[in-house]
């Protein structure tokens, strides 16, 4: 397997490049529209061909690069069926492995951050999207978010994976890159240890997070597989502009 963790600094998103070393086929997990050129350069540099993009959920903080990648390279778009993204070429379901070359991703329905959120298990690692972050988790107050569902998704499904499974989240705001299931079971202040559902509800209800500034544009754009809205106010146009530097998270 060929593997790269790439970082998009505006939304602090991690995009994962996974390549099959036998066939040269590659997948981008949660690619961001502003970093399309950077991601394609990395793929070309590794001698890979992009076969698919796959998102963990309909994002509210950035526009997916799925459609832009398809237009530029002919790659196909995979998305969780539960997110009802009609433009996706492949609708992923739990229990049906998503195969690319010799790679087999196991889609795991992990609702709570959004109702249709999926994580993807690939051998010894899991891409947890916004369900499980390093010592944190995604918010549950928008997009059919559900605190009780997220508690069950993380505790019953992600924490049930082998302890040494590597946890690769969709975001980190403190430059942490990877964790493990055991590390989150022990250290996650929201969901680890003996945290009860009651305590988790209390934590999530008390976050007092601001209204996401890009959500009203990102969600409709992402339901169309990554369309930059035409009516984007000037102060938000950086969310659709090409990334100028190439920080390699
Ligand atoms: Fe999200």
mmCIF file of C-alpha atoms and ligand atoms in Angstrom:
data_model
loop_
_atom_site.group_PDB
_atom_site.id
_atom_site.type_symbol
_atom_site.label_atom_id
_atom_site.label_comp_id
_atom_site.label_asym_id
_atom_site.label_seq_id
_atom_site.Cartn_x
_atom_site.Cartn_y
_atom_site.Cartn_z
ATOM 1 C CA UNK A 1 0.000 0.000 0.000
ATOM 2 C CA UNK A 2 1.117 3.542 -0.741
ATOM 3 C CA UNK A 3 -0.061 6.061 1.814
ATOM 4 C CA UNK A 4 0.151 9.823 2.317
ATOM 5 C CA UNK A 5 -1.520 12.102 4.810
ATOM 6 C CA UNK A 6 -2.081 15.527 3.208
ATOM 7 C CA UNK A 7 -3.171 18.685 5.001
ATOM 8 C CA UNK A 8 -5.390 21.556 3.852
ATOM 9 C CA UNK A 9 -4.772 24.465 6.237
ATOM 10 C CA UNK A 10 -7.870 26.635 5.694
ATOM 11 C CA UNK A 11 -10.267 24.037 7.104
ATOM 12 C CA UNK A 12 -7.539 21.999 8.876
ATOM 13 C CA UNK A 13 -8.644 18.982 6.853
ATOM 14 C CA UNK A 14 -6.617 15.824 6.408
ATOM 15 C CA UNK A 15 -6.942 14.222 2.998
ATOM 16 C CA UNK A 16 -5.636 10.674 2.679
ATOM 17 C CA UNK A 17 -4.057 9.308 -0.435
ATOM 18 C CA UNK A 18 -4.129 5.534 -0.559
ATOM 19 C CA UNK A 19 -2.616 3.702 -3.488
ATOM 20 C CA UNK A 20 -2.553 0.056 -4.514
ATOM 21 C CA UNK A 21 1.077 -0.779 -5.234
ATOM 22 C CA UNK A 22 0.129 -3.636 -7.596
ATOM 23 C CA UNK A 23 -2.264 -1.793 -9.900
ATOM 24 C CA UNK A 24 -1.197 1.829 -9.342
ATOM 25 C CA UNK A 25 -4.803 2.799 -8.628
ATOM 26 C CA UNK A 26 -5.309 5.451 -5.973
ATOM 27 C CA UNK A 27 -8.085 6.800 -3.785
ATOM 28 C CA UNK A 28 -8.342 10.205 -2.135
ATOM 29 C CA UNK A 29 -10.334 10.215 1.092
ATOM 30 C CA UNK A 30 -11.925 13.607 1.863
ATOM 31 C CA UNK A 31 -10.132 15.714 -0.787
ATOM 32 C CA UNK A 32 -10.663 19.496 -0.609
ATOM 33 C CA UNK A 33 -11.371 21.639 -3.674
ATOM 34 C CA UNK A 34 -8.700 24.228 -2.880
ATOM 35 C CA UNK A 35 -5.950 21.585 -2.889
ATOM 36 C CA UNK A 36 -6.847 19.724 -6.101
ATOM 37 C CA UNK A 37 -3.656 20.673 -7.945
ATOM 38 C CA UNK A 38 -1.434 19.825 -4.997
ATOM 39 C CA UNK A 39 -3.129 16.435 -4.566
ATOM 40 C CA UNK A 40 -2.806 15.618 -8.276
ATOM 41 C CA UNK A 41 0.875 16.527 -8.201
ATOM 42 C CA UNK A 42 1.456 14.136 -5.324
ATOM 43 C CA UNK A 43 -0.463 11.373 -7.132
ATOM 44 C CA UNK A 44 1.505 11.906 -10.344
ATOM 45 C CA UNK A 45 4.772 12.067 -8.408
ATOM 46 C CA UNK A 46 4.086 8.653 -6.955
ATOM 47 C CA UNK A 47 3.254 7.241 -10.376
ATOM 48 C CA UNK A 48 -0.349 6.538 -9.397
ATOM 49 C CA UNK A 49 -3.650 7.019 -11.226
ATOM 50 C CA UNK A 50 -6.615 8.406 -9.335
ATOM 51 C CA UNK A 51 -9.449 5.899 -9.551
ATOM 52 C CA UNK A 52 -11.817 7.277 -6.898
ATOM 53 C CA UNK A 53 -12.497 10.022 -4.462
ATOM 54 C CA UNK A 54 -14.472 9.075 -1.381
ATOM 55 C CA UNK A 55 -15.943 11.330 1.277
ATOM 56 C CA UNK A 56 -16.772 10.370 4.842
ATOM 57 C CA UNK A 57 -19.795 12.692 4.900
ATOM 58 C CA UNK A 58 -21.339 15.844 3.427
ATOM 59 C CA UNK A 59 -18.923 18.408 4.830
ATOM 60 C CA UNK A 60 -19.998 21.763 6.230
ATOM 61 C CA UNK A 61 -16.582 23.418 6.490
ATOM 62 C CA UNK A 62 -15.104 22.944 3.028
ATOM 63 C CA UNK A 63 -16.083 21.939 -0.508
ATOM 64 C CA UNK A 64 -15.149 18.422 -1.563
ATOM 65 C CA UNK A 65 -12.866 18.077 -4.567
ATOM 66 C CA UNK A 66 -14.823 15.037 -5.821
ATOM 67 C CA UNK A 67 -16.369 16.694 -8.888
ATOM 68 C CA UNK A 68 -13.255 18.731 -9.782
ATOM 69 C CA UNK A 69 -11.139 15.564 -9.651
ATOM 70 C CA UNK A 70 -13.649 13.719 -11.818
ATOM 71 C CA UNK A 71 -13.618 16.512 -14.388
ATOM 72 C CA UNK A 72 -9.818 16.702 -14.457
ATOM 73 C CA UNK A 73 -8.897 13.012 -14.297
ATOM 74 C CA UNK A 74 -12.005 10.936 -14.972
ATOM 75 C CA UNK A 75 -11.913 9.556 -11.430
ATOM 76 C CA UNK A 76 -15.175 8.223 -10.016
ATOM 77 C CA UNK A 77 -17.010 9.540 -6.973
ATOM 78 C CA UNK A 78 -17.855 7.269 -4.048
ATOM 79 C CA UNK A 79 -19.995 8.470 -1.145
ATOM 80 C CA UNK A 80 -21.985 6.943 1.700
ATOM 81 C CA UNK A 81 -25.402 5.885 0.405
ATOM 82 C CA UNK A 82 -26.844 7.112 3.705
ATOM 83 C CA UNK A 83 -25.767 10.686 2.851
ATOM 84 C CA UNK A 84 -28.008 10.618 -0.262
ATOM 85 C CA UNK A 85 -25.508 12.274 -2.597
ATOM 86 C CA UNK A 86 -27.263 11.534 -5.881
ATOM 87 C CA UNK A 87 -24.333 12.574 -8.104
ATOM 88 C CA UNK A 88 -21.991 9.898 -6.645
ATOM 89 C CA UNK A 89 -21.026 7.099 -9.048
ATOM 90 C CA UNK A 90 -20.787 4.537 -6.246
ATOM 91 C CA UNK A 91 -23.087 4.443 -3.222
ATOM 92 C CA UNK A 92 -21.239 2.845 -0.312
ATOM 93 C CA UNK A 93 -22.987 0.644 2.210
ATOM 94 C CA UNK A 94 -21.843 -1.021 5.394
ATOM 95 C CA UNK A 95 -21.124 -4.698 4.887
ATOM 96 C CA UNK A 96 -20.117 -4.223 1.245
ATOM 97 C CA UNK A 97 -16.352 -3.779 0.846
ATOM 98 C CA UNK A 98 -15.282 -0.959 -1.442
ATOM 99 C CA UNK A 99 -12.506 -2.426 -3.588
ATOM 100 C CA UNK A 100 -9.903 -0.486 -5.513
ATOM 101 C CA UNK A 101 -7.136 -2.630 -6.990
ATOM 102 C CA UNK A 102 -5.947 -4.805 -4.119
ATOM 103 C CA UNK A 103 -7.353 -2.458 -1.474
ATOM 104 C CA UNK A 104 -10.592 -3.285 0.340
ATOM 105 C CA UNK A 105 -12.171 -0.527 2.407
ATOM 106 C CA UNK A 106 -14.826 -1.616 4.899
ATOM 107 C CA UNK A 107 -17.468 1.131 5.144
ATOM 108 C CA UNK A 108 -18.789 1.626 8.684
ATOM 109 C CA UNK A 109 -21.954 3.629 9.238
ATOM 110 C CA UNK A 110 -21.074 5.972 12.084
ATOM 111 C CA UNK A 111 -23.940 8.478 12.445
ATOM 112 C CA UNK A 112 -23.997 11.337 14.919
ATOM 113 C CA UNK A 113 -21.966 14.143 13.342
ATOM 114 C CA UNK A 114 -24.231 13.721 10.310
ATOM 115 C CA UNK A 115 -26.918 11.074 9.925
ATOM 116 C CA UNK A 116 -25.206 9.412 6.992
ATOM 117 C CA UNK A 117 -21.574 9.667 8.162
ATOM 118 C CA UNK A 118 -19.267 6.761 7.323
ATOM 119 C CA UNK A 119 -15.838 5.731 8.586
ATOM 120 C CA UNK A 120 -13.650 3.462 6.440
ATOM 121 C CA UNK A 121 -11.607 0.629 7.848
ATOM 122 C CA UNK A 122 -8.618 -0.392 5.737
ATOM 123 C CA UNK A 123 -6.571 -3.167 7.321
ATOM 124 C CA UNK A 124 -4.741 -1.750 10.315
ATOM 125 C CA UNK A 125 -6.141 1.776 9.993
ATOM 126 C CA UNK A 126 -9.477 3.533 10.087
ATOM 127 C CA UNK A 127 -10.429 6.846 8.526
ATOM 128 C CA UNK A 128 -12.780 8.205 11.134
ATOM 129 C CA UNK A 129 -13.989 11.382 9.397
ATOM 130 C CA UNK A 130 -15.549 13.701 11.963
ATOM 131 C CA UNK A 131 -17.042 10.926 14.096
ATOM 132 C CA UNK A 132 -13.849 10.470 16.105
ATOM 133 C CA UNK A 133 -11.137 13.115 16.233
ATOM 134 C CA UNK A 134 -7.929 12.945 18.245
ATOM 135 C CA UNK A 135 -9.049 13.634 21.820
ATOM 136 C CA UNK A 136 -12.275 15.019 20.393
ATOM 137 C CA UNK A 137 -15.197 14.435 18.051
ATOM 138 C CA UNK A 138 -17.214 16.322 15.462
ATOM 139 C CA UNK A 139 -20.061 18.577 16.552
ATOM 140 C CA UNK A 140 -23.584 17.208 16.627
ATOM 141 C CA UNK A 141 -25.685 20.353 16.364
ATOM 142 C CA UNK A 142 -26.179 20.528 12.577
ATOM 143 C CA UNK A 143 -26.981 18.254 9.613
ATOM 144 C CA UNK A 144 -29.191 15.847 11.561
ATOM 145 C CA UNK A 145 -26.487 15.648 14.189
ATOM 146 C CA UNK A 146 -27.372 13.336 17.049
ATOM 147 C CA UNK A 147 -25.364 13.194 20.260
ATOM 148 C CA UNK A 148 -26.733 9.837 21.365
ATOM 149 C CA UNK A 149 -26.022 8.312 17.950
ATOM 150 C CA UNK A 150 -22.436 9.602 17.961
ATOM 151 C CA UNK A 151 -21.837 8.109 21.406
ATOM 152 C CA UNK A 152 -22.966 4.716 20.138
ATOM 153 C CA UNK A 153 -21.044 5.017 16.842
ATOM 154 C CA UNK A 154 -17.761 5.704 18.604
ATOM 155 C CA UNK A 155 -18.119 3.523 21.680
ATOM 156 C CA UNK A 156 -19.837 0.529 20.062
ATOM 157 C CA UNK A 157 -18.367 0.551 16.581
ATOM 158 C CA UNK A 158 -15.016 2.386 16.428
ATOM 159 C CA UNK A 159 -13.855 1.423 19.913
ATOM 160 C CA UNK A 160 -14.747 -2.189 19.074
ATOM 161 C CA UNK A 161 -11.948 -2.283 16.481
ATOM 162 C CA UNK A 162 -8.620 -3.834 17.538
ATOM 163 C CA UNK A 163 -6.800 -1.603 20.063
ATOM 164 C CA UNK A 164 -3.800 -1.012 17.793
ATOM 165 C CA UNK A 165 -5.893 0.177 14.838
ATOM 166 C CA UNK A 166 -4.495 3.513 13.656
ATOM 167 C CA UNK A 167 -7.023 6.345 13.850
ATOM 168 C CA UNK A 168 -6.769 8.882 11.021
ATOM 169 C CA UNK A 169 -9.277 11.719 11.538
ATOM 170 C CA UNK A 170 -10.638 14.197 8.971
ATOM 171 C CA UNK A 171 -9.374 17.167 10.976
ATOM 172 C CA UNK A 172 -6.973 18.221 13.629
ATOM 173 C CA UNK A 173 -6.544 21.778 14.784
ATOM 174 C CA UNK A 174 -3.332 21.166 16.739
ATOM 175 C CA UNK A 175 -1.182 19.396 14.135
ATOM 176 C CA UNK A 176 -1.697 15.954 15.632
ATOM 177 C CA UNK A 177 -1.746 13.441 12.809
ATOM 178 C CA UNK A 178 -2.653 10.008 14.045
ATOM 179 C CA UNK A 179 -3.893 8.181 17.095
ATOM 180 C CA UNK A 180 -4.932 4.625 17.921
ATOM 181 C CA UNK A 181 -8.158 3.071 19.104
ATOM 182 C CA UNK A 182 -6.579 2.280 22.471
ATOM 183 C CA UNK A 183 -5.196 5.806 22.814
ATOM 184 C CA UNK A 184 -8.666 7.295 22.223
ATOM 185 C CA UNK A 185 -10.310 4.783 24.546
ATOM 186 C CA UNK A 186 -7.919 5.904 27.251
ATOM 187 C CA UNK A 187 -7.474 9.605 26.514
ATOM 188 C CA UNK A 188 -10.484 10.974 24.621
ATOM 189 C CA UNK A 189 -11.989 13.413 27.120
ATOM 190 C CA UNK A 190 -15.439 13.293 25.524
ATOM 191 C CA UNK A 191 -15.863 9.634 24.696
ATOM 192 C CA UNK A 192 -13.087 7.654 26.345
ATOM 193 C CA UNK A 193 -12.690 5.968 29.692
ATOM 194 C CA UNK A 194 -15.855 5.562 31.695
ATOM 195 C CA UNK A 195 -17.687 8.489 30.058
ATOM 196 C CA UNK A 196 -21.411 7.845 30.255
ATOM 197 C CA UNK A 197 -23.963 8.877 27.632
ATOM 198 C CA UNK A 198 -25.342 11.350 30.164
ATOM 199 C CA UNK A 199 -21.927 12.989 30.563
ATOM 200 C CA UNK A 200 -21.383 13.073 26.789
ATOM 201 C CA UNK A 201 -24.771 14.771 26.278
ATOM 202 C CA UNK A 202 -23.800 17.363 28.864
ATOM 203 C CA UNK A 203 -20.372 18.016 27.226
ATOM 204 C CA UNK A 204 -21.847 18.390 23.736
ATOM 205 C CA UNK A 205 -24.700 20.612 24.926
ATOM 206 C CA UNK A 206 -22.211 22.922 26.621
ATOM 207 C CA UNK A 207 -19.785 23.483 23.720
ATOM 208 C CA UNK A 208 -21.324 26.829 22.679
ATOM 209 C CA UNK A 209 -19.732 26.656 19.240
ATOM 210 C CA UNK A 210 -20.325 29.511 16.781
ATOM 211 C CA UNK A 211 -22.538 28.981 13.730
ATOM 212 C CA UNK A 212 -20.230 27.516 11.025
ATOM 213 C CA UNK A 213 -19.444 30.392 8.679
ATOM 214 C CA UNK A 214 -19.324 28.337 5.487
ATOM 215 C CA UNK A 215 -22.064 25.766 6.148
ATOM 216 C CA UNK A 216 -24.822 27.452 4.126
ATOM 217 C CA UNK A 217 -22.649 27.260 1.013
ATOM 218 C CA UNK A 218 -20.706 24.074 1.679
ATOM 219 C CA UNK A 219 -23.613 21.709 2.296
ATOM 220 C CA UNK A 220 -25.546 22.492 -0.926
ATOM 221 C CA UNK A 221 -22.248 22.519 -2.870
ATOM 222 C CA UNK A 222 -21.242 19.142 -1.455
ATOM 223 C CA UNK A 223 -24.659 17.613 -2.142
ATOM 224 C CA UNK A 224 -23.714 18.294 -5.784
ATOM 225 C CA UNK A 225 -20.365 16.500 -5.287
ATOM 226 C CA UNK A 226 -18.409 19.729 -4.870
ATOM 227 C CA UNK A 227 -19.795 22.783 -6.649
ATOM 228 C CA UNK A 228 -18.543 26.213 -5.631
ATOM 229 C CA UNK A 229 -21.602 28.417 -5.213
ATOM 230 C CA UNK A 230 -21.899 31.296 -7.688
ATOM 231 C CA UNK A 231 -23.164 33.695 -5.013
ATOM 232 C CA UNK A 232 -20.211 33.246 -2.645
ATOM 233 C CA UNK A 233 -19.548 36.452 -0.681
ATOM 234 C CA UNK A 234 -16.086 37.907 -1.166
ATOM 235 C CA UNK A 235 -14.888 37.154 2.356
ATOM 236 C CA UNK A 236 -15.562 33.456 1.756
ATOM 237 C CA UNK A 237 -14.009 33.148 -1.695
ATOM 238 C CA UNK A 238 -10.828 31.656 -0.242
ATOM 239 C CA UNK A 239 -12.848 28.458 0.293
ATOM 240 C CA UNK A 240 -12.994 27.992 -3.462
ATOM 241 C CA UNK A 241 -9.701 29.511 -4.514
ATOM 242 C CA UNK A 242 -6.757 27.313 -5.327
ATOM 243 C CA UNK A 243 -4.342 26.756 -2.461
ATOM 244 C CA UNK A 244 -1.165 28.727 -3.279
ATOM 245 C CA UNK A 245 1.294 27.071 -0.939
ATOM 246 C CA UNK A 246 1.619 23.322 -0.642
ATOM 247 C CA UNK A 247 2.031 22.479 3.017
ATOM 248 C CA UNK A 248 2.414 18.709 3.109
ATOM 249 C CA UNK A 249 0.660 17.981 6.418
HETATM 250 FE FE1 LIG B 1 -17.764 17.523 9.144
#
